[in-house]
PDB file of C-alpha atoms and ligand atoms in Angstrom:
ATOM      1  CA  UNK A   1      83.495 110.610  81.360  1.00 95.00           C
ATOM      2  CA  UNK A   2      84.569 109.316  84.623  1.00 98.00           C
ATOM      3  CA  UNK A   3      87.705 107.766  85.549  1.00 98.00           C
ATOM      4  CA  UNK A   4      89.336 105.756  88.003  1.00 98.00           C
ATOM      5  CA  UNK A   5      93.214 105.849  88.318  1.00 98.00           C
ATOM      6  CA  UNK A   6      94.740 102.565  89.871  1.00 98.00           C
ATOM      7  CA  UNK A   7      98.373 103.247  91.424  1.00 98.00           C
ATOM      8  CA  UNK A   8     100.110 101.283  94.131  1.00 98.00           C
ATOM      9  CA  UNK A   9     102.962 104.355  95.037  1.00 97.00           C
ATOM     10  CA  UNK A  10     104.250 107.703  94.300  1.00 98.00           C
ATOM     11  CA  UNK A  11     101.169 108.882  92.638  1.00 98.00           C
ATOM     12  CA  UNK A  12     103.130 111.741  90.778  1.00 98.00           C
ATOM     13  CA  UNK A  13     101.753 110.671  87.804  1.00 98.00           C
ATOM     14  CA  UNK A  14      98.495 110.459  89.131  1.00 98.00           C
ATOM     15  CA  UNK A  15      98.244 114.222  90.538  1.00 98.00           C
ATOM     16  CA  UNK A  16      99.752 115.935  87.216  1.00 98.00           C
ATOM     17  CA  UNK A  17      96.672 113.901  85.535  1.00 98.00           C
ATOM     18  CA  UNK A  18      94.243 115.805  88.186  1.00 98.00           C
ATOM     19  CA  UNK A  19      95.608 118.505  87.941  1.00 97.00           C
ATOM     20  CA  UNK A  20      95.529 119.035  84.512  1.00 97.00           C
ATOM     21  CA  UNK A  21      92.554 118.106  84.064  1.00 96.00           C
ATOM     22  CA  UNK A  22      90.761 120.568  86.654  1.00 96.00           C
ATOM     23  CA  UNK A  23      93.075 123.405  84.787  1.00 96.00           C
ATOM     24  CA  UNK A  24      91.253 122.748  81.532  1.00 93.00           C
ATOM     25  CA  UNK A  25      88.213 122.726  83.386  1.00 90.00           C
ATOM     26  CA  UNK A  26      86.912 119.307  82.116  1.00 92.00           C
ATOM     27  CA  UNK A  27      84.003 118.260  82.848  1.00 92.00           C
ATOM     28  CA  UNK A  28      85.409 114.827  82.813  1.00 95.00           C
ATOM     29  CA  UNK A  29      86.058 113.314  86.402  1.00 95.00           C
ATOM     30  CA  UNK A  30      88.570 111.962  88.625  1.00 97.00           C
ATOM     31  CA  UNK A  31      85.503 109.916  90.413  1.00 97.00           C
ATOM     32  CA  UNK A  32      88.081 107.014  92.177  1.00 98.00           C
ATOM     33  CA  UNK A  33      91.484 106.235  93.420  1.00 98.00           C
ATOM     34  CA  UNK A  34      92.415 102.522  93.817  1.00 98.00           C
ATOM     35  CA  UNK A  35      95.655 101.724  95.740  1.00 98.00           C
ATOM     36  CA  UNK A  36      96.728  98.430  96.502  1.00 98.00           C
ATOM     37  CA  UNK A  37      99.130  99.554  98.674  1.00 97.00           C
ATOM     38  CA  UNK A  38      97.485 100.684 102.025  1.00 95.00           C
ATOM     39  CA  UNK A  39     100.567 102.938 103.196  1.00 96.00           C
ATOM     40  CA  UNK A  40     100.962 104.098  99.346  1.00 98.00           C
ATOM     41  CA  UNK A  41     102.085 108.310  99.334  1.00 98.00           C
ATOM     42  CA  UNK A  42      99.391 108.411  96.925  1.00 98.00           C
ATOM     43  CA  UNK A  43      96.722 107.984  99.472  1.00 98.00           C
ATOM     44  CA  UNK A  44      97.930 111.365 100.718  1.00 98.00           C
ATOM     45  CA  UNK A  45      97.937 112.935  96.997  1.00 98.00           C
ATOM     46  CA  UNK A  46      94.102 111.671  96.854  1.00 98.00           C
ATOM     47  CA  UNK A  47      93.144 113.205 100.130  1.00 98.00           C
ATOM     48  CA  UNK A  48      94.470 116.808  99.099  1.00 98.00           C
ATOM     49  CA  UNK A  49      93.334 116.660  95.824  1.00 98.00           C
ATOM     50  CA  UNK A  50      90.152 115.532  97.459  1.00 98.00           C
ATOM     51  CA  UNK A  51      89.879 112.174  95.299  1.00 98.00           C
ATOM     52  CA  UNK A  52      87.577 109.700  96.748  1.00 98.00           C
ATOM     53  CA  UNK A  53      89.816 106.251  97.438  1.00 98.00           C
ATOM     54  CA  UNK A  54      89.861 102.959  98.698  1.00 98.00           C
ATOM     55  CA  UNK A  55      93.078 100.708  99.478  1.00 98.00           C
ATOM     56  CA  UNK A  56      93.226  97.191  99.998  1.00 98.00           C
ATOM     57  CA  UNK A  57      95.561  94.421  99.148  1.00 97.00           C
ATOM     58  CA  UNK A  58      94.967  91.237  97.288  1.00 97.00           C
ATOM     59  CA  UNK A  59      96.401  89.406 100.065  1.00 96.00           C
ATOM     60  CA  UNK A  60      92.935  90.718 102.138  1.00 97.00           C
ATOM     61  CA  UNK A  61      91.364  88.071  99.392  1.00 98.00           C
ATOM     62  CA  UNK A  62      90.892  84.166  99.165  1.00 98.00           C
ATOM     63  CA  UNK A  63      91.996  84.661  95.624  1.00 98.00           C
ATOM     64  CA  UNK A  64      92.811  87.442  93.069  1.00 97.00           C
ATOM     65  CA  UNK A  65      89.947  86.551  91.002  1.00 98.00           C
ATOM     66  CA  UNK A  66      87.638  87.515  94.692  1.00 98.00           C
ATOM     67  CA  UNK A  67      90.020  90.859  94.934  1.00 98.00           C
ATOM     68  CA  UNK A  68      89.183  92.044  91.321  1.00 98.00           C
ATOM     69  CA  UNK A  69      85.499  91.023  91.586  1.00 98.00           C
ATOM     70  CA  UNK A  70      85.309  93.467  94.633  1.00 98.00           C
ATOM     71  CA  UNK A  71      87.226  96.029  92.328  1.00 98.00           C
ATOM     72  CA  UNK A  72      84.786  95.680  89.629  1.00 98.00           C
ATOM     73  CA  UNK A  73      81.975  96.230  92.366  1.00 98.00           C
ATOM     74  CA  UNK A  74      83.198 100.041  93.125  1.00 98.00           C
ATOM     75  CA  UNK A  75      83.510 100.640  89.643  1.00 98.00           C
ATOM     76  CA  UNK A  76      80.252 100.009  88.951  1.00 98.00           C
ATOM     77  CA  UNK A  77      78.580 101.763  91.852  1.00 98.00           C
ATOM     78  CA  UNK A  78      81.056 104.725  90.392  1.00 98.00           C
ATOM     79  CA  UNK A  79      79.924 104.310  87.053  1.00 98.00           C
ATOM     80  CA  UNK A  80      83.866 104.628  86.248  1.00 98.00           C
ATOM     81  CA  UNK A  81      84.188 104.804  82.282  1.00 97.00           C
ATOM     82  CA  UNK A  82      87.921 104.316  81.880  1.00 98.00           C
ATOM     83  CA  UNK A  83      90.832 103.039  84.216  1.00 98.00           C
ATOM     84  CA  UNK A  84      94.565 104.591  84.199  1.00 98.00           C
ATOM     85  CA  UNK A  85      96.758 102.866  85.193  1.00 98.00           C
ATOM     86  CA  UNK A  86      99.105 104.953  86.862  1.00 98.00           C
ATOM     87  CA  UNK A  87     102.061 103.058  88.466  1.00 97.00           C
ATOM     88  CA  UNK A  88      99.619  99.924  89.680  1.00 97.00           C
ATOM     89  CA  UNK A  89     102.375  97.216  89.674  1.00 95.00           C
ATOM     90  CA  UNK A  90     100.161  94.316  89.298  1.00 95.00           C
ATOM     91  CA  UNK A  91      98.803  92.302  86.399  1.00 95.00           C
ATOM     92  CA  UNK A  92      95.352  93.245  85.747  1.00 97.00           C
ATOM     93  CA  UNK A  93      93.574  89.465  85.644  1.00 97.00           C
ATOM     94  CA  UNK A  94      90.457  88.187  83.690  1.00 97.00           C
ATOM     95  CA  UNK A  95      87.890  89.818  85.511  1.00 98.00           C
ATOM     96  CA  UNK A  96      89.114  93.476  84.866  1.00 98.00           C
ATOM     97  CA  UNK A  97      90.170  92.655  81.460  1.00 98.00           C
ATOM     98  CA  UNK A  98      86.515  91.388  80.178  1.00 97.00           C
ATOM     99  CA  UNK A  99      84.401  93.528  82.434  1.00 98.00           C
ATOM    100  CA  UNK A 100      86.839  96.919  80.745  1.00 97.00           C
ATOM    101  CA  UNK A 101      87.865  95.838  77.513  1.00 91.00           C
ATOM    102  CA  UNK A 102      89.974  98.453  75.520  1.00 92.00           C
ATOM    103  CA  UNK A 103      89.493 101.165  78.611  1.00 97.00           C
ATOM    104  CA  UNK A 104      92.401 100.195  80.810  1.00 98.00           C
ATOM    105  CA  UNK A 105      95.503 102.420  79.703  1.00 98.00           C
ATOM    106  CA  UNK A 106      98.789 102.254  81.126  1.00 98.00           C
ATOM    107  CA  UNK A 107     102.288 104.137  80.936  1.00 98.00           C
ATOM    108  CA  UNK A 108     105.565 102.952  81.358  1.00 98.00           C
ATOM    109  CA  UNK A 109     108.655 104.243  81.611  1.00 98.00           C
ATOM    110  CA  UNK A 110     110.939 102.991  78.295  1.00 98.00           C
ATOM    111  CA  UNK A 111     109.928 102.694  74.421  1.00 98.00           C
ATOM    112  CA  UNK A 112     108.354  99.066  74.434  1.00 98.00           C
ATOM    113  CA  UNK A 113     109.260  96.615  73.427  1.00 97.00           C
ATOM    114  CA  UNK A 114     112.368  97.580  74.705  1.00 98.00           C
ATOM    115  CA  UNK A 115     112.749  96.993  78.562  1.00 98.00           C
ATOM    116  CA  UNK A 116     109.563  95.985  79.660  1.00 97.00           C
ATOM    117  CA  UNK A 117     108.515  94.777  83.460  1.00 95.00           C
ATOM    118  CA  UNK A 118     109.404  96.382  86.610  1.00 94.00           C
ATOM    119  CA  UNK A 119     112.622  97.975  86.261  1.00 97.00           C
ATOM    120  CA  UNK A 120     111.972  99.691  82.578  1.00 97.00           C
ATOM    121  CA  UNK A 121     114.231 102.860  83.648  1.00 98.00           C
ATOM    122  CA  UNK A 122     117.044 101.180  85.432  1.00 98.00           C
ATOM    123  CA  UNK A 123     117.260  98.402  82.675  1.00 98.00           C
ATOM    124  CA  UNK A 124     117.164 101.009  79.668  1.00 98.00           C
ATOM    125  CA  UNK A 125     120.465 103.044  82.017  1.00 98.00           C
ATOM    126  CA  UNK A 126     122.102  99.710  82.600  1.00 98.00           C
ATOM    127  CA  UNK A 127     121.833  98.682  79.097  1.00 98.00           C
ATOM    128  CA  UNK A 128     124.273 101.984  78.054  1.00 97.00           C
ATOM    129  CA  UNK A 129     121.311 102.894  75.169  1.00 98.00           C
ATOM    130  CA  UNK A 130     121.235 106.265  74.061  1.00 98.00           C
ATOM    131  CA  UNK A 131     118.052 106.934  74.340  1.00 98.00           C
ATOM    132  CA  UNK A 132     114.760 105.474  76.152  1.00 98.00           C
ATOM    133  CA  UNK A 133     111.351 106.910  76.282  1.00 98.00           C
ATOM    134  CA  UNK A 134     107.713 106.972  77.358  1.00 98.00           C
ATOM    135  CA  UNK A 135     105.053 104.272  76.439  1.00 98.00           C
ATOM    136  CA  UNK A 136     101.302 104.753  76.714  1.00 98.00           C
ATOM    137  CA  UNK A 137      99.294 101.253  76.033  1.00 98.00           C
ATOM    138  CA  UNK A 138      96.106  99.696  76.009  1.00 98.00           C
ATOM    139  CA  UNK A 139      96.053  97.062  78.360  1.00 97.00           C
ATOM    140  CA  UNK A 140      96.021  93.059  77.278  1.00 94.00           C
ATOM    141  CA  UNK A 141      96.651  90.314  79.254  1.00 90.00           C
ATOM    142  CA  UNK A 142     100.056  90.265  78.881  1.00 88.00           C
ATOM    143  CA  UNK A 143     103.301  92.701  80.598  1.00 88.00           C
ATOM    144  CA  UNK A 144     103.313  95.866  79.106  1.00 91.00           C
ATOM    145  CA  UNK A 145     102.340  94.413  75.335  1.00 92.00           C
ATOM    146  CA  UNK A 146      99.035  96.042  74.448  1.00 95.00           C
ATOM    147  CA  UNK A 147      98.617  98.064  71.364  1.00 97.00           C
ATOM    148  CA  UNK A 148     100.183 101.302  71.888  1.00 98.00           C
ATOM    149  CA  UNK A 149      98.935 104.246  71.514  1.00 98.00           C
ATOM    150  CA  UNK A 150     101.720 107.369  72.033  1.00 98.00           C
ATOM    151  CA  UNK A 151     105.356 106.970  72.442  1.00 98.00           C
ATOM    152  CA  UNK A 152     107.646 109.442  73.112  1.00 98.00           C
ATOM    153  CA  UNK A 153     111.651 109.313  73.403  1.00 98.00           C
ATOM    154  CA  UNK A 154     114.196 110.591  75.927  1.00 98.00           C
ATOM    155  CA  UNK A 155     117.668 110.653  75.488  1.00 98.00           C
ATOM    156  CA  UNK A 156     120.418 109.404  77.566  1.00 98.00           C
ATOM    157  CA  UNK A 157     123.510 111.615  77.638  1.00 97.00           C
ATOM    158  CA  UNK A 158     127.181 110.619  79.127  1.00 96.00           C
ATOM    159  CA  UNK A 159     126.260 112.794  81.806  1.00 97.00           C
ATOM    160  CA  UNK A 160     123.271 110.745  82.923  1.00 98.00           C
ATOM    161  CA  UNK A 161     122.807 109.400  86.191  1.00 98.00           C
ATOM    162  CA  UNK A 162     120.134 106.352  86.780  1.00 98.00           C
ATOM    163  CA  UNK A 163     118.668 109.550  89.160  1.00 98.00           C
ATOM    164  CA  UNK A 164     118.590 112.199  86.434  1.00 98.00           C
ATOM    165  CA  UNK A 165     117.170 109.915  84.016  1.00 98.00           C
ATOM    166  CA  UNK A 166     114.258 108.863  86.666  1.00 98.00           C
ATOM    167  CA  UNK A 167     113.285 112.987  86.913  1.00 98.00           C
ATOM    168  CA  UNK A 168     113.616 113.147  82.671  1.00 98.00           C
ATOM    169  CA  UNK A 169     111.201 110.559  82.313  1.00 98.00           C
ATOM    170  CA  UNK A 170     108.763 112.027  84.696  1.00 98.00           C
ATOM    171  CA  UNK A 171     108.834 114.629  83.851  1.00 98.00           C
ATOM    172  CA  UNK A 172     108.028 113.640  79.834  1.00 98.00           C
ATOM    173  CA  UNK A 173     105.608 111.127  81.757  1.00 98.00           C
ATOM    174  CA  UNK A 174     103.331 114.303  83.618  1.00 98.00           C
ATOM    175  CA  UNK A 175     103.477 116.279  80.260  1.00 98.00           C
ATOM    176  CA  UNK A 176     102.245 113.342  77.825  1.00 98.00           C
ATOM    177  CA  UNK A 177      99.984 111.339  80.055  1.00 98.00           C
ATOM    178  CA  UNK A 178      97.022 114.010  80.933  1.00 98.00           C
ATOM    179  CA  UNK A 179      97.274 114.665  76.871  1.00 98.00           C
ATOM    180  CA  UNK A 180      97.129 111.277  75.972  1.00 98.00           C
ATOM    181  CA  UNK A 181      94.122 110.697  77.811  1.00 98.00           C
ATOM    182  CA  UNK A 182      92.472 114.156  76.703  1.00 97.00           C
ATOM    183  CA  UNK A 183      92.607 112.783  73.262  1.00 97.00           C
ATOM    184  CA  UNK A 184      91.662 108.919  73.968  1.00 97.00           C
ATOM    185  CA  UNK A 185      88.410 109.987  75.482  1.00 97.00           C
ATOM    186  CA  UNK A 186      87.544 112.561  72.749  1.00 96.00           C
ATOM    187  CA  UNK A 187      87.828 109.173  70.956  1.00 96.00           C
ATOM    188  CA  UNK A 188      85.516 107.167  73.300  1.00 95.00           C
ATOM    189  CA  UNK A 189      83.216 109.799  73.093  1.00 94.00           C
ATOM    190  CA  UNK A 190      83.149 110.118  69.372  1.00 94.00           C
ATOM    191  CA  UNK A 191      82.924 106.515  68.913  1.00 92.00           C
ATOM    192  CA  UNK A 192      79.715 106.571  71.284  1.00 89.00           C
ATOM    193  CA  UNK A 193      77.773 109.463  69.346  1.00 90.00           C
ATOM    194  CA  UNK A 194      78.627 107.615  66.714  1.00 91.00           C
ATOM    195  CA  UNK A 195      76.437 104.279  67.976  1.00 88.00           C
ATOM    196  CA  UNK A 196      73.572 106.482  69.321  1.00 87.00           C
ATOM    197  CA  UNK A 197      73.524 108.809  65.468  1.00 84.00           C
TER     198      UNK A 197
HETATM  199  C1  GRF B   1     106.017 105.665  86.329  1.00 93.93           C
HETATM  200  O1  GRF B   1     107.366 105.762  85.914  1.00 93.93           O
HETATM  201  C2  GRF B   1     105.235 104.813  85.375  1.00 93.93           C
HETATM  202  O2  GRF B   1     105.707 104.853  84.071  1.00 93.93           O
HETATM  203  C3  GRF B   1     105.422 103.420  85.935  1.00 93.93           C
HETATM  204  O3  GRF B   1     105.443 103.605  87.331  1.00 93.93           O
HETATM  205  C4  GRF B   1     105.896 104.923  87.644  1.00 93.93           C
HETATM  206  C5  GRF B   1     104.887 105.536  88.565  1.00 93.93           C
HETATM  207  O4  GRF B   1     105.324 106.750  89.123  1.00 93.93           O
HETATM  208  N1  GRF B   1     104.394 102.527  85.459  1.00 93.93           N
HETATM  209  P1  GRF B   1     104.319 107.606  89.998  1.00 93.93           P
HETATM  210  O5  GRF B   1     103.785 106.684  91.096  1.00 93.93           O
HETATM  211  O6  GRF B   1     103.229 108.106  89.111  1.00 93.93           O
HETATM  212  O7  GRF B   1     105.130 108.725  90.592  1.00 93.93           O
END
Protein backbone atom coordinates (compact mmCIF):
# COMPACT_ATOMS: atom_id res chain seq x y z
CA UNK A 1 0.00 0.00 0.00
CA UNK A 2 1.36 3.38 -0.46
CA UNK A 3 0.54 6.43 1.30
CA UNK A 4 0.75 9.99 1.18
CA UNK A 5 0.48 12.05 4.47
CA UNK A 6 -0.81 15.74 3.91
CA UNK A 7 0.25 18.12 6.96
CA UNK A 8 0.66 21.87 6.89
CA UNK A 9 2.95 22.04 10.51
CA UNK A 10 4.46 20.23 13.32
CA UNK A 11 4.49 16.95 11.62
CA UNK A 12 4.76 15.05 15.05
CA UNK A 13 2.07 13.10 14.11
CA UNK A 14 3.38 12.46 10.89
CA UNK A 15 6.95 11.02 12.04
CA UNK A 16 5.45 8.63 14.92
CA UNK A 17 3.32 7.24 11.77
CA UNK A 18 6.88 6.61 9.91
CA UNK A 19 8.30 5.53 12.36
CA UNK A 20 6.17 2.99 13.37
CA UNK A 21 5.66 1.78 10.51
CA UNK A 22 9.45 1.10 9.46
CA UNK A 23 9.65 -0.62 13.18
CA UNK A 24 7.10 -3.22 12.12
CA UNK A 25 8.88 -3.52 9.05
CA UNK A 26 5.86 -2.96 6.69
CA UNK A 27 6.12 -3.31 3.54
CA UNK A 28 3.60 -0.61 3.20
CA UNK A 29 5.11 2.89 2.19
CA UNK A 30 5.46 6.35 3.19
CA UNK A 31 5.85 7.19 -0.80
CA UNK A 32 4.82 11.30 -0.34
CA UNK A 33 4.71 14.23 1.92
CA UNK A 34 2.38 17.14 0.94
CA UNK A 35 2.78 20.43 2.88
CA UNK A 36 0.98 23.39 2.12
CA UNK A 37 2.96 25.31 4.16
CA UNK A 38 6.40 25.97 2.45
CA UNK A 39 8.31 26.91 5.83
CA UNK A 40 6.22 23.96 7.63
CA UNK A 41 8.86 22.02 10.51
CA UNK A 42 7.56 19.09 8.83
CA UNK A 43 9.53 19.66 5.73
CA UNK A 44 12.52 19.05 8.00
CA UNK A 45 10.85 15.75 9.62
CA UNK A 46 10.46 14.51 5.80
CA UNK A 47 14.02 15.23 4.87
CA UNK A 48 15.48 13.10 7.90
CA UNK A 49 13.16 10.53 7.65
CA UNK A 50 14.06 10.67 4.02
CA UNK A 51 10.28 11.14 2.78
CA UNK A 52 10.02 12.39 -0.67
CA UNK A 53 7.89 15.97 -0.48
CA UNK A 54 6.61 18.73 -2.24
CA UNK A 55 5.20 22.15 -0.70
CA UNK A 56 3.21 24.63 -2.29
CA UNK A 57 0.40 26.87 -1.34
CA UNK A 58 -3.00 27.27 -2.84
CA UNK A 59 -2.40 30.83 -3.12
CA UNK A 60 0.49 29.67 -6.00
CA UNK A 61 -3.05 28.70 -7.88
CA UNK A 62 -5.76 30.62 -10.00
CA UNK A 63 -8.17 28.61 -7.97
CA UNK A 64 -8.30 25.75 -5.38
CA UNK A 65 -9.98 23.54 -7.74
CA UNK A 66 -6.31 24.18 -10.18
CA UNK A 67 -4.24 23.54 -6.68
CA UNK A 68 -5.97 20.12 -5.98
CA UNK A 69 -5.92 19.07 -9.66
CA UNK A 70 -2.03 19.49 -9.46
CA UNK A 71 -2.28 17.45 -6.09
CA UNK A 72 -4.13 14.73 -7.68
CA UNK A 73 -1.35 14.76 -10.51
CA UNK A 74 1.57 13.60 -7.92
CA UNK A 75 -0.62 11.18 -6.53
CA UNK A 76 -1.07 9.50 -9.44
CA UNK A 77 2.46 9.49 -10.79
CA UNK A 78 3.02 8.04 -6.96
CA UNK A 79 0.47 5.59 -7.31
CA UNK A 80 -0.48 6.83 -3.59
CA UNK A 81 -3.31 4.36 -2.27
CA UNK A 82 -4.47 6.23 0.81
CA UNK A 83 -4.05 9.91 2.16
CA UNK A 84 -3.57 10.83 6.06
CA UNK A 85 -4.32 13.57 6.92
CA UNK A 86 -2.05 14.56 9.47
CA UNK A 87 -2.58 18.16 10.75
CA UNK A 88 -3.43 19.58 6.94
CA UNK A 89 -5.64 22.54 8.08
CA UNK A 90 -7.53 22.91 4.95
CA UNK A 91 -10.79 21.58 3.58
CA UNK A 92 -10.13 18.90 1.21
CA UNK A 93 -12.47 20.18 -2.00
CA UNK A 94 -14.30 18.15 -4.78
CA UNK A 95 -11.50 17.08 -6.68
CA UNK A 96 -9.71 15.12 -3.81
CA UNK A 97 -12.90 13.95 -2.45
CA UNK A 98 -14.14 12.07 -5.85
CA UNK A 99 -10.76 11.21 -7.24
CA UNK A 100 -10.08 9.33 -3.20
CA UNK A 101 -13.31 8.41 -2.02
CA UNK A 102 -13.33 6.64 1.46
CA UNK A 103 -9.19 6.78 1.52
CA UNK A 104 -8.66 10.19 3.04
CA UNK A 105 -8.44 9.70 6.98
CA UNK A 106 -7.99 12.33 9.37
CA UNK A 107 -7.38 12.83 13.27
CA UNK A 108 -8.34 15.42 15.44
CA UNK A 109 -7.75 16.34 18.61
CA UNK A 110 -11.34 16.09 20.81
CA UNK A 111 -14.22 13.29 20.75
CA UNK A 112 -16.40 14.66 17.75
CA UNK A 113 -18.91 15.91 17.66
CA UNK A 114 -17.78 17.69 20.45
CA UNK A 115 -15.42 20.69 19.58
CA UNK A 116 -14.82 20.41 16.12
CA UNK A 117 -12.70 23.04 13.75
CA UNK A 118 -9.46 24.54 14.47
CA UNK A 119 -9.12 24.97 18.03
CA UNK A 120 -10.57 21.28 19.15
CA UNK A 121 -8.00 21.21 22.27
CA UNK A 122 -8.24 24.73 23.48
CA UNK A 123 -12.13 24.72 23.08
CA UNK A 124 -12.57 21.21 24.91
CA UNK A 125 -9.98 23.14 28.09
CA UNK A 126 -12.02 26.29 27.84
CA UNK A 127 -15.23 24.53 28.00
CA UNK A 128 -14.14 23.12 31.84
CA UNK A 129 -15.20 19.27 30.42
CA UNK A 130 -13.75 16.54 32.15
CA UNK A 131 -12.63 14.75 29.66
CA UNK A 132 -11.80 15.14 25.73
CA UNK A 133 -10.25 12.70 23.43
CA UNK A 134 -8.89 11.55 20.08
CA UNK A 135 -10.98 11.24 16.80
CA UNK A 136 -9.91 9.28 13.74
CA UNK A 137 -12.45 9.92 10.59
CA UNK A 138 -13.04 9.25 7.16
CA UNK A 139 -13.08 12.28 5.35
CA UNK A 140 -16.53 13.93 3.76
CA UNK A 141 -17.02 17.12 2.58
CA UNK A 142 -17.82 18.59 5.56
CA UNK A 143 -15.42 19.86 9.03
CA UNK A 144 -14.39 17.04 10.84
CA UNK A 145 -17.97 15.01 10.27
CA UNK A 146 -17.05 11.85 8.39
CA UNK A 147 -17.89 8.48 9.70
CA UNK A 148 -15.57 7.68 12.39
CA UNK A 149 -13.69 5.09 12.74
CA UNK A 150 -11.64 4.95 16.42
CA UNK A 151 -12.14 7.25 19.26
CA UNK A 152 -10.33 7.35 22.18
CA UNK A 153 -10.79 9.59 25.48
CA UNK A 154 -8.47 11.70 27.63
CA UNK A 155 -9.25 13.10 30.74
CA UNK A 156 -8.97 16.53 32.02
CA UNK A 157 -7.90 16.79 35.66
CA UNK A 158 -8.01 20.15 37.99
CA UNK A 159 -4.47 20.12 37.54
CA UNK A 160 -4.59 20.57 33.77
CA UNK A 161 -3.03 23.22 31.97
CA UNK A 162 -4.25 24.07 28.15
CA UNK A 163 -0.16 22.98 27.76
CA UNK A 164 -0.37 19.64 29.56
CA UNK A 165 -3.45 18.74 27.90
CA UNK A 166 -1.80 19.62 24.28
CA UNK A 167 1.28 16.86 25.26
CA UNK A 168 -1.75 14.22 26.65
CA UNK A 169 -3.39 14.32 23.49
CA UNK A 170 -0.32 13.78 21.49
CA UNK A 171 0.80 11.74 22.93
CA UNK A 172 -2.68 9.36 22.77
CA UNK A 173 -2.60 10.87 19.09
CA UNK A 174 1.21 9.06 18.13
CA UNK A 175 0.06 5.82 19.97
CA UNK A 176 -3.50 5.39 18.17
CA UNK A 177 -2.88 6.88 14.78
CA UNK A 178 -0.02 4.40 13.24
CA UNK A 179 -2.58 1.55 14.74
CA UNK A 180 -5.48 2.90 13.30
CA UNK A 181 -4.09 2.93 10.01
CA UNK A 182 -2.34 -0.63 10.44
CA UNK A 183 -5.79 -1.96 10.77
CA UNK A 184 -7.72 0.31 8.03
CA UNK A 185 -5.42 -0.96 5.36
CA UNK A 186 -5.57 -4.65 6.45
CA UNK A 187 -9.18 -3.66 5.60
CA UNK A 188 -8.48 -2.12 2.13
CA UNK A 189 -6.53 -4.94 1.41
CA UNK A 190 -9.02 -7.54 2.40
CA UNK A 191 -11.73 -5.82 0.69
CA UNK A 192 -9.50 -5.92 -2.62
CA UNK A 193 -8.69 -9.83 -2.50
CA UNK A 194 -11.97 -10.00 -1.96
CA UNK A 195 -12.96 -8.30 -5.66
CA UNK A 196 -10.09 -10.16 -7.45
CA UNK A 197 -11.34 -14.02 -5.49
C1 LIG B 1 -2.97 17.22 15.85
O1 LIG B 1 -3.41 17.56 17.15
C2 LIG B 1 -4.12 16.72 15.02
O2 LIG B 1 -5.12 16.10 15.76
C3 LIG B 1 -4.67 17.99 14.41
O3 LIG B 1 -3.53 18.79 14.18
C4 LIG B 1 -2.49 18.43 15.09
C5 LIG B 1 -1.26 18.16 14.28
O4 LIG B 1 -0.11 18.02 15.07
N1 LIG B 1 -5.47 17.71 13.24
P1 LIG B 1 1.25 17.58 14.38
O5 LIG B 1 1.51 18.56 13.23
O6 LIG B 1 1.10 16.18 13.89
O7 LIG B 1 2.31 17.70 15.44
Amino acid sequence: MKIAVFASGNGSNFQALVEYFRKQNRTDTFEWLFCDQPNAFVLHRAQKLSVPYSAFSPREFPSKKKYEEKILNILAEKEIDLIVLAGYMRIIGPVLLDAYETRIINIHPSLLPKFPGLHGIRDAFEAKVNQTGVTIHYVDKGVDTGPIIYQEAVSITKEDTLESLEAKIHQTEHQAYPKVIEKVIEKMKKVEEQKND
